mmCIF file of C-alpha atoms and ligand atoms in Angstrom:
data_model
loop_
_atom_site.group_PDB
_atom_site.id
_atom_site.type_symbol
_atom_site.label_atom_id
_atom_site.label_comp_id
_atom_site.label_asym_id
_atom_site.label_seq_id
_atom_site.Cartn_x
_atom_site.Cartn_y
_atom_site.Cartn_z
ATOM 1 C CA MET U 197 78.235 101.293 125.498
ATOM 2 C CA SER U 198 78.590 97.642 124.669
ATOM 3 C CA SER U 199 80.655 95.364 126.770
ATOM 4 C CA SER U 200 82.670 92.183 126.450
ATOM 5 C CA SER U 201 84.661 90.678 129.254
ATOM 6 C CA SER U 202 85.988 87.442 130.630
ATOM 7 C CA SER U 203 84.940 83.975 129.842
ATOM 8 C CA SER U 204 82.958 84.126 126.586
ATOM 9 C CA SER U 205 83.758 82.874 123.092
ATOM 10 C CA SER U 206 87.209 82.951 121.587
ATOM 11 C CA THR U 207 86.715 83.813 117.940
ATOM 12 C CA THR U 208 89.444 85.979 116.449
ATOM 13 C CA THR U 209 88.574 88.015 113.380
ATOM 14 C CA THR U 210 90.844 87.397 110.407
ATOM 15 C CA THR U 211 90.686 89.989 107.658
ATOM 16 C CA THR U 212 92.981 89.542 104.687
ATOM 17 C CA THR U 213 94.093 92.683 102.902
ATOM 18 C CA THR U 214 95.317 92.095 99.392
ATOM 19 C CA THR U 215 95.985 95.648 98.210
ATOM 20 C CA THR U 216 98.736 97.800 99.625
ATOM 21 C CA THR U 217 98.336 101.468 100.412
ATOM 22 C CA ASN U 218 101.180 103.921 100.763
ATOM 23 C CA VAL U 219 101.088 106.393 103.635
ATOM 24 C CA LYS U 220 99.671 109.508 101.961
ATOM 25 C CA ILE U 221 100.279 113.170 102.607
ATOM 26 C CA GLN U 222 98.106 115.970 101.213
ATOM 27 C CA ASN U 223 100.474 118.828 100.558
ATOM 28 C CA GLU U 224 101.511 120.015 97.108
ATOM 29 C CA TYR U 225 104.224 122.164 98.661
ATOM 30 C CA LEU U 226 106.228 119.147 99.753
ATOM 31 C CA LYS U 227 106.486 117.766 96.225
ATOM 32 C CA ASN U 228 109.891 119.258 95.552
ATOM 33 C CA ASP U 229 113.373 117.966 96.099
ATOM 34 C CA GLU U 230 114.269 120.066 99.109
ATOM 35 C CA THR U 231 115.100 118.331 102.349
ATOM 36 C CA ASP U 232 112.172 118.215 104.772
ATOM 37 C CA TYR U 233 113.404 118.521 108.352
ATOM 38 C CA LEU U 234 111.247 116.588 110.791
ATOM 39 C CA TYR U 235 112.501 118.936 113.434
ATOM 40 C CA HIS U 236 110.903 117.472 116.561
ATOM 41 C CA LEU U 237 111.913 113.916 115.650
ATOM 42 C CA GLY U 238 115.486 114.822 114.788
ATOM 43 C CA LEU U 239 115.195 113.121 111.384
ATOM 44 C CA ASP U 240 115.043 114.497 107.835
ATOM 45 C CA SER U 241 114.113 113.351 104.360
ATOM 46 C CA SER U 242 117.730 113.305 103.142
ATOM 47 C CA MET U 243 118.401 110.348 105.461
ATOM 48 C CA ASP U 244 117.957 106.776 104.283
ATOM 49 C CA LEU U 245 114.460 106.593 105.745
ATOM 50 C CA LYS U 246 113.523 103.755 103.400
ATOM 51 C CA SER U 247 116.000 101.337 104.904
ATOM 52 C CA MET U 248 115.001 102.424 108.406
ATOM 53 C CA PHE U 249 111.212 102.599 108.154
ATOM 54 C CA SER U 250 109.840 101.108 104.891
ATOM 55 C CA ASP U 251 108.734 97.923 106.697
ATOM 56 C CA VAL U 252 106.693 99.756 109.372
ATOM 57 C CA ARG U 253 103.125 98.451 109.694
ATOM 58 C CA PHE U 254 102.057 99.813 113.070
ATOM 59 C CA VAL U 255 102.747 102.998 114.999
ATOM 60 C CA CYS U 256 101.916 102.717 118.705
ATOM 61 C CA MET U 257 101.452 106.046 120.427
ATOM 62 C CA GLY U 258 101.075 106.751 124.135
ATOM 63 C CA GLY U 259 101.443 109.897 126.194
ATOM 64 C CA SER U 260 104.604 109.310 128.163
ATOM 65 C CA ALA U 261 108.145 108.480 127.111
ATOM 66 C CA SER U 262 108.273 105.709 129.721
ATOM 67 C CA ARG U 263 105.211 104.077 128.162
ATOM 68 C CA ALA U 264 106.857 104.214 124.715
ATOM 69 C CA LEU U 265 109.892 102.441 126.173
ATOM 70 C CA LYS U 266 107.765 99.880 128.000
ATOM 71 C CA ILE U 267 105.829 99.129 124.812
ATOM 72 C CA ALA U 268 109.072 98.720 122.848
ATOM 73 C CA GLN U 269 110.492 96.369 125.488
ATOM 74 C CA ARG U 270 107.316 94.303 125.524
ATOM 75 C CA LEU U 271 107.237 94.169 121.722
ATOM 76 C CA CYS U 272 110.757 92.709 121.794
ATOM 77 C CA LYS U 273 109.474 89.841 123.907
ATOM 78 C CA GLU U 274 105.924 89.410 122.643
ATOM 79 C CA LEU U 275 105.865 90.292 118.951
ATOM 80 C CA ASN U 276 105.359 87.074 116.959
ATOM 81 C CA VAL U 277 107.460 88.258 114.031
ATOM 82 C CA PHE U 278 110.437 89.504 116.049
ATOM 83 C CA GLU U 279 112.976 87.195 117.575
ATOM 84 C CA GLY U 280 114.088 89.497 120.367
ATOM 85 C CA LEU U 281 117.352 91.255 121.050
ATOM 86 C CA PRO U 282 120.557 89.416 121.909
ATOM 87 C CA ALA U 283 120.929 88.944 125.676
ATOM 88 C CA GLY U 284 122.098 92.064 127.487
ATOM 89 C CA LEU U 285 120.911 94.494 124.817
ATOM 90 C CA ASP U 286 117.998 96.887 125.270
ATOM 91 C CA VAL U 287 115.984 98.943 122.792
ATOM 92 C CA ALA U 288 117.444 102.310 121.749
ATOM 93 C CA THR U 289 115.740 105.542 120.731
ATOM 94 C CA ILE U 290 115.756 106.812 117.138
ATOM 95 C CA GLY U 291 116.376 110.485 116.340
ATOM 96 C CA LYS U 292 116.398 113.025 119.116
ATOM 97 C CA THR U 293 114.563 112.661 122.408
ATOM 98 C CA GLU U 294 114.022 116.272 123.511
ATOM 99 C CA ARG U 295 110.292 116.059 122.788
ATOM 100 C CA TYR U 296 109.465 112.518 121.674
ATOM 101 C CA SER U 297 111.072 109.143 122.267
ATOM 102 C CA MET U 298 110.796 106.836 119.274
ATOM 103 C CA TYR U 299 111.684 103.130 119.126
ATOM 104 C CA LYS U 300 111.312 100.541 116.376
ATOM 105 C CA VAL U 301 110.843 96.829 116.965
ATOM 106 C CA GLY U 302 110.508 94.900 113.703
ATOM 107 C CA PRO U 303 107.560 96.419 111.816
ATOM 108 C CA VAL U 304 106.278 98.361 114.844
ATOM 109 C CA VAL U 305 107.197 101.896 115.904
ATOM 110 C CA SER U 306 106.552 102.942 119.497
ATOM 111 C CA VAL U 307 106.590 106.652 120.218
ATOM 112 C CA ASN U 308 105.168 108.988 122.848
ATOM 113 C CA HIS U 309 103.042 111.988 121.931
ATOM 114 C CA GLY U 310 103.049 114.024 125.148
ATOM 115 C CA MET U 311 99.870 115.370 126.690
ATOM 116 C CA GLY U 312 97.162 117.005 124.637
ATOM 117 C CA MET U 313 96.388 117.666 120.999
ATOM 118 C CA PRO U 314 99.014 120.330 120.201
ATOM 119 C CA SER U 315 101.795 117.921 121.125
ATOM 120 C CA LEU U 316 100.082 114.995 119.381
ATOM 121 C CA SER U 317 99.538 117.123 116.271
ATOM 122 C CA ILE U 318 103.264 117.695 115.771
ATOM 123 C CA LEU U 319 103.957 114.004 116.171
ATOM 124 C CA LEU U 320 101.192 112.993 113.748
ATOM 125 C CA HIS U 321 102.398 115.374 111.036
ATOM 126 C CA GLU U 322 106.063 114.418 111.344
ATOM 127 C CA THR U 323 105.530 110.657 111.751
ATOM 128 C CA THR U 324 103.161 110.590 108.778
ATOM 129 C CA LYS U 325 105.668 112.423 106.597
ATOM 130 C CA LEU U 326 108.433 110.131 107.829
ATOM 131 C CA LEU U 327 106.494 107.018 106.834
ATOM 132 C CA HIS U 328 105.505 108.605 103.516
ATOM 133 C CA TYR U 329 109.128 109.367 102.630
ATOM 134 C CA ALA U 330 110.097 105.870 103.767
ATOM 135 C CA GLY U 331 107.542 104.265 101.423
ATOM 136 C CA ALA U 332 105.857 102.364 104.276
ATOM 137 C CA LYS U 333 102.640 100.588 103.310
ATOM 138 C CA ASP U 334 99.378 99.620 105.031
ATOM 139 C CA VAL U 335 100.349 101.382 108.220
ATOM 140 C CA MET U 336 97.993 101.548 111.184
ATOM 141 C CA PHE U 337 98.235 104.087 114.029
ATOM 142 C CA ILE U 338 97.135 103.010 117.515
ATOM 143 C CA ARG U 339 96.931 105.256 120.562
ATOM 144 C CA VAL U 340 97.093 103.327 123.797
ATOM 145 C CA GLY U 341 96.401 105.714 126.610
ATOM 146 C CA THR U 342 94.728 106.609 129.852
ATOM 147 C CA SER U 343 91.428 108.358 130.489
ATOM 148 C CA GLY U 344 88.767 109.175 133.019
ATOM 149 C CA GLY U 345 85.830 106.787 132.744
ATOM 150 C CA ILE U 346 82.201 107.842 132.811
ATOM 151 C CA GLY U 347 80.195 105.010 134.312
ATOM 152 C CA ILE U 348 83.094 102.594 133.881
ATOM 153 C CA GLU U 349 85.490 101.657 136.657
ATOM 154 C CA GLY U 350 89.259 102.057 136.771
ATOM 155 C CA GLY U 351 90.933 99.293 134.800
ATOM 156 C CA THR U 352 88.220 99.066 132.145
ATOM 157 C CA VAL U 353 89.576 99.418 128.608
ATOM 158 C CA LEU U 354 87.505 101.489 126.208
ATOM 159 C CA LEU U 355 87.704 101.062 122.444
ATOM 160 C CA THR U 356 86.624 104.397 121.007
ATOM 161 C CA THR U 357 84.005 104.467 118.262
ATOM 162 C CA ALA U 358 83.886 108.261 117.852
ATOM 163 C CA ALA U 359 85.464 111.274 119.527
ATOM 164 C CA LEU U 360 83.550 114.359 120.597
ATOM 165 C CA ASN U 361 84.945 117.895 120.696
ATOM 166 C CA GLY U 362 84.280 120.591 123.317
ATOM 167 C CA GLU U 363 80.895 121.370 121.731
ATOM 168 C CA LEU U 364 80.036 117.670 122.039
ATOM 169 C CA ASP U 365 79.990 117.086 118.286
ATOM 170 C CA GLU U 366 81.715 114.096 116.696
ATOM 171 C CA LEU U 367 84.158 116.490 115.084
ATOM 172 C CA PHE U 368 87.684 117.747 115.570
ATOM 173 C CA THR U 369 87.910 121.552 115.564
ATOM 174 C CA LEU U 370 91.008 123.518 114.561
ATOM 175 C CA TYR U 371 91.441 127.185 113.762
ATOM 176 C CA VAL U 372 93.324 127.497 110.454
ATOM 177 C CA LEU U 373 94.258 130.867 108.933
ATOM 178 C CA GLY U 374 91.843 132.575 111.299
ATOM 179 C CA GLU U 375 88.932 130.319 110.423
ATOM 180 C CA LYS U 376 87.225 127.517 112.312
ATOM 181 C CA ARG U 377 87.681 124.214 110.484
ATOM 182 C CA GLN U 378 86.072 120.914 111.465
ATOM 183 C CA TRP U 379 86.470 117.294 110.370
ATOM 184 C CA PRO U 380 84.632 114.086 111.360
ATOM 185 C CA ALA U 381 86.282 112.247 114.241
ATOM 186 C CA THR U 382 85.019 108.692 113.955
ATOM 187 C CA ILE U 383 86.895 105.395 114.102
ATOM 188 C CA ASP U 384 86.279 102.603 111.591
ATOM 189 C CA ALA U 385 83.657 100.288 113.150
ATOM 190 C CA ASP U 386 85.340 97.197 111.656
ATOM 191 C CA VAL U 387 88.594 98.049 113.422
ATOM 192 C CA VAL U 388 86.788 98.468 116.741
ATOM 193 C CA GLU U 389 85.075 95.111 116.325
ATOM 194 C CA GLU U 390 88.299 93.343 115.333
ATOM 195 C CA ILE U 391 90.080 94.619 118.428
ATOM 196 C CA ARG U 392 87.113 93.760 120.650
ATOM 197 C CA GLN U 393 87.166 90.173 119.397
ATOM 198 C CA VAL U 394 90.931 89.832 119.825
ATOM 199 C CA ALA U 395 90.689 91.279 123.334
ATOM 200 C CA ARG U 396 87.920 88.883 124.254
ATOM 201 C CA ALA U 397 89.898 85.905 122.994
ATOM 202 C CA GLN U 398 93.415 86.829 124.108
ATOM 203 C CA CYS U 399 92.887 88.998 127.196
ATOM 204 C CA PRO U 400 89.759 87.482 128.770
ATOM 205 C CA SER U 401 90.429 88.870 132.244
ATOM 206 C CA VAL U 402 90.356 92.486 131.032
ATOM 207 C CA LYS U 403 87.014 94.264 131.003
ATOM 208 C CA VAL U 404 86.628 95.831 127.547
ATOM 209 C CA VAL U 405 83.854 98.146 126.370
ATOM 210 C CA THR U 406 83.189 100.171 123.236
ATOM 211 C CA GLY U 407 81.826 103.717 123.252
ATOM 212 C CA LYS U 408 82.511 107.358 122.543
ATOM 213 C CA THR U 409 85.305 109.498 123.940
ATOM 214 C CA LEU U 410 85.338 113.188 124.772
ATOM 215 C CA GLY U 411 88.662 114.764 123.691
ATOM 216 C CA THR U 412 89.440 117.912 125.684
ATOM 217 C CA ASP U 413 92.143 120.566 125.737
ATOM 218 C CA CYS U 414 92.241 120.683 129.512
ATOM 219 C CA PHE U 415 92.494 118.045 132.271
ATOM 220 C CA TYR U 416 90.718 120.175 134.878
ATOM 221 C CA GLU U 417 88.039 122.649 133.754
ATOM 222 C CA GLY U 418 87.730 121.067 130.301
ATOM 223 C CA GLN U 419 86.868 117.747 131.956
ATOM 224 C CA GLY U 420 84.529 119.279 134.543
ATOM 225 C CA ARG U 421 86.798 118.594 137.526
ATOM 226 C CA LEU U 422 86.228 120.276 140.854
ATOM 227 C CA ASP U 423 89.877 120.026 141.910
ATOM 228 C CA GLY U 424 91.669 122.467 139.579
ATOM 229 C CA ALA U 425 93.301 125.710 140.739
ATOM 230 C CA ILE U 426 90.284 127.493 139.265
ATOM 231 C CA CYS U 427 86.689 126.232 139.285
ATOM 232 C CA GLU U 428 83.850 128.540 138.271
ATOM 233 C CA TYR U 429 80.993 125.994 138.194
ATOM 234 C CA THR U 430 79.223 123.974 140.861
ATOM 235 C CA GLU U 431 79.229 120.283 141.681
ATOM 236 C CA HIS U 432 75.690 120.209 140.348
ATOM 237 C CA ASP U 433 76.907 121.642 136.995
ATOM 238 C CA LYS U 434 79.676 119.062 136.879
ATOM 239 C CA PHE U 435 77.337 116.118 137.327
ATOM 240 C CA ALA U 436 74.827 117.552 134.868
ATOM 241 C CA PHE U 437 77.683 117.667 132.322
ATOM 242 C CA LEU U 438 78.882 114.110 133.033
ATOM 243 C CA LYS U 439 75.313 112.822 132.823
ATOM 244 C CA ARG U 440 74.826 114.654 129.525
ATOM 245 C CA LEU U 441 77.990 112.994 128.194
ATOM 246 C CA HIS U 442 76.820 109.611 129.428
ATOM 247 C CA ALA U 443 73.471 110.069 127.676
ATOM 248 C CA LEU U 444 75.376 110.782 124.439
ATOM 249 C CA GLY U 445 77.180 107.437 124.755
ATOM 250 C CA VAL U 446 80.448 108.933 125.993
ATOM 251 C CA CYS U 447 82.294 106.454 128.219
ATOM 252 C CA ASN U 448 85.541 108.291 128.831
ATOM 253 C CA ILE U 449 87.378 111.607 128.638
ATOM 254 C CA GLU U 450 90.958 112.183 127.556
ATOM 255 C CA MET U 451 92.974 114.757 125.660
ATOM 256 C CA GLU U 452 93.884 113.437 122.208
ATOM 257 C CA ALA U 453 91.018 111.404 120.721
ATOM 258 C CA SER U 454 89.349 113.994 118.469
ATOM 259 C CA LEU U 455 92.531 115.040 116.678
ATOM 260 C CA PHE U 456 93.786 111.456 116.449
ATOM 261 C CA ALA U 457 90.536 110.195 114.904
ATOM 262 C CA ALA U 458 90.143 113.110 112.484
ATOM 263 C CA PHE U 459 93.771 113.301 111.338
ATOM 264 C CA THR U 460 94.013 109.588 110.538
ATOM 265 C CA ARG U 461 90.611 109.653 108.855
ATOM 266 C CA ARG U 462 91.606 112.599 106.621
ATOM 267 C CA LEU U 463 94.625 110.690 105.323
ATOM 268 C CA GLY U 464 92.956 107.266 105.167
ATOM 269 C CA ILE U 465 95.227 105.779 107.835
ATOM 270 C CA ARG U 466 93.714 102.841 109.762
ATOM 271 C CA ALA U 467 93.489 103.863 113.384
ATOM 272 C CA ALA U 468 92.375 102.727 116.823
ATOM 273 C CA LEU U 469 92.058 104.303 120.238
ATOM 274 C CA ILE U 470 92.583 101.912 123.150
ATOM 275 C CA ASN U 471 92.229 103.877 126.378
ATOM 276 C CA VAL U 472 92.095 102.460 129.863
ATOM 277 C CA ALA U 473 90.046 104.307 132.489
ATOM 278 C CA LEU U 474 92.025 105.280 135.589
ATOM 279 C CA LEU U 475 88.912 106.119 137.578
ATOM 280 C CA ASN U 476 85.161 106.478 137.289
ATOM 281 C CA ARG U 477 84.513 110.212 137.132
ATOM 282 C CA LEU U 478 80.998 109.666 138.503
ATOM 283 C CA HIS U 479 82.735 108.759 141.781
ATOM 284 C CA GLY U 480 85.386 111.475 141.962
ATOM 285 C CA ASP U 481 88.038 113.551 140.252
ATOM 286 C CA GLN U 482 91.322 112.504 141.813
ATOM 287 C CA VAL U 483 93.324 109.547 140.551
ATOM 288 C CA THR U 484 93.812 107.575 143.773
ATOM 289 C CA SER U 485 94.799 104.097 142.543
ATOM 290 C CA THR U 486 98.204 102.856 143.669
ATOM 291 C CA SER U 487 101.092 102.960 141.229
ATOM 292 C CA ALA U 488 100.919 99.149 140.998
ATOM 293 C CA GLN U 489 97.241 99.347 140.028
ATOM 294 C CA LEU U 490 97.881 102.124 137.497
ATOM 295 C CA SER U 491 100.703 100.138 135.992
ATOM 296 C CA GLN U 492 98.436 97.077 135.689
ATOM 297 C CA PHE U 493 95.766 99.213 134.010
ATOM 298 C CA THR U 494 98.133 100.386 131.265
ATOM 299 C CA ASP U 495 99.718 96.945 130.965
ATOM 300 C CA ASP U 496 96.276 95.526 130.196
ATOM 301 C CA ALA U 497 95.635 98.103 127.462
ATOM 302 C CA ILE U 498 99.090 97.405 125.995
ATOM 303 C CA SER U 499 98.390 93.648 126.092
ATOM 304 C CA ILE U 500 95.275 94.152 123.987
ATOM 305 C CA MET U 501 97.195 96.291 121.512
ATOM 306 C CA ILE U 502 100.015 93.752 121.155
ATOM 307 C CA ALA U 503 97.550 90.862 120.826
ATOM 308 C CA TYR U 504 95.812 92.770 118.042
ATOM 309 C CA ILE U 505 99.075 93.591 116.254
ATOM 310 C CA ASN U 506 100.132 89.947 116.475
ATOM 311 C CA SER U 507 96.789 88.813 115.085
ATOM 312 C CA LYS U 508 97.146 91.140 112.101
ATOM 313 C CA LEU U 509 100.790 90.332 111.396
ATOM 314 C CA THR U 510 100.125 86.599 111.673
ATOM 315 C CA ASN U 511 97.085 86.723 109.414
ATOM 316 C CA GLN U 512 98.507 89.026 106.775
ATOM 317 C CA GLY U 513 102.143 88.000 106.764
HETATM 318 C C1 LIG A 879 95.260 111.116 129.361
HETATM 319 O O1 LIG A 879 96.123 111.328 130.358
HETATM 320 C C2 LIG A 879 96.827 112.555 130.123
HETATM 321 C C3 LIG A 879 96.454 113.548 131.197
HETATM 322 O O2 LIG A 879 96.752 113.022 132.467
HETATM 323 C C4 LIG A 879 96.421 112.977 128.742
HETATM 324 O O3 LIG A 879 97.467 112.838 127.798
HETATM 325 C C5 LIG A 879 95.387 112.024 128.401
HETATM 326 O O4 LIG A 879 94.755 112.040 127.243
HETATM 327 N N1 LIG A 880 93.508 111.315 131.566
HETATM 328 C C1 LIG A 880 92.597 112.286 131.390
HETATM 329 O O1 LIG A 880 92.689 113.066 130.438
HETATM 330 N N2 LIG A 880 91.574 112.375 132.271
HETATM 331 C C2 LIG A 880 91.469 111.561 133.320
HETATM 332 O O2 LIG A 880 90.531 111.707 134.118
HETATM 333 C C3 LIG A 880 92.435 110.555 133.507
HETATM 334 C C4 LIG A 880 93.453 110.461 132.608
#
């Protein structure tokens, strides 16, 4: 784990990208003229997706619909390239909201992905196809979420460098056609460093660290908690597991990182994971912070994300 917090230097990385890259898909079957229904989003490829989404440069993803709304509302006020909505108006969802709530503020989409990788997977596939059909270029996906820290206190923001699966490998595992498939689940080190520098300069009061993340399919047993409805291991086993994770450089546990890192990597989409810890799992399992504290924790992670987006949009035009 490396750490940067408060007071120090205020250098902001500026990287200029000169080439443009379309959002790619890897599926020969979709290269025909039939309409592709993005069922869970309530959108389809026969719509004028180009006029709606071709300018998208960032997709912000968080678990809950209320976080997607909060991010959209903050983007309206804080995004350098967006002049805000006329007084009295609020942001509105796009498509249907049964499963996901999507908003667009200038070149930034904010959408929730639900809890866990199955829900995130649907969103990643459909959002990627949406942006592909729309002809969007140089798009970056950012997950801003919550997690349980390992050796870091509640309120600390972790920038993930690599995500581990249940076997503690830096891989995402998925069973496809009855076979186990695995892909690397790392995050581009340059992206991590860029965000760390922006955070240090723009959000100096937030404690920010970099490290690995364990992505699990279960909040309770999968994360070694002692407070689930079922627990078939001992407290000793739990701490041996957390210490093993810590020794591997894992600083937090959540439920989406491995898929997020691997999916974006497979399609060459720039990606970042900005997760705030809600608690230090070495001290307990229950999330006991007040709602005001929890809200501040996520606000801080969102502030870092928006500062980073602003730095990129300002530097690259
Ligand atoms: C973090 O928080 C959620 C579980 O409470 C899950 O989506 C995650 O990754
Ligand atoms: N989200 C998780 O997945 N785990 C935690 O401990 C806290 C939030």
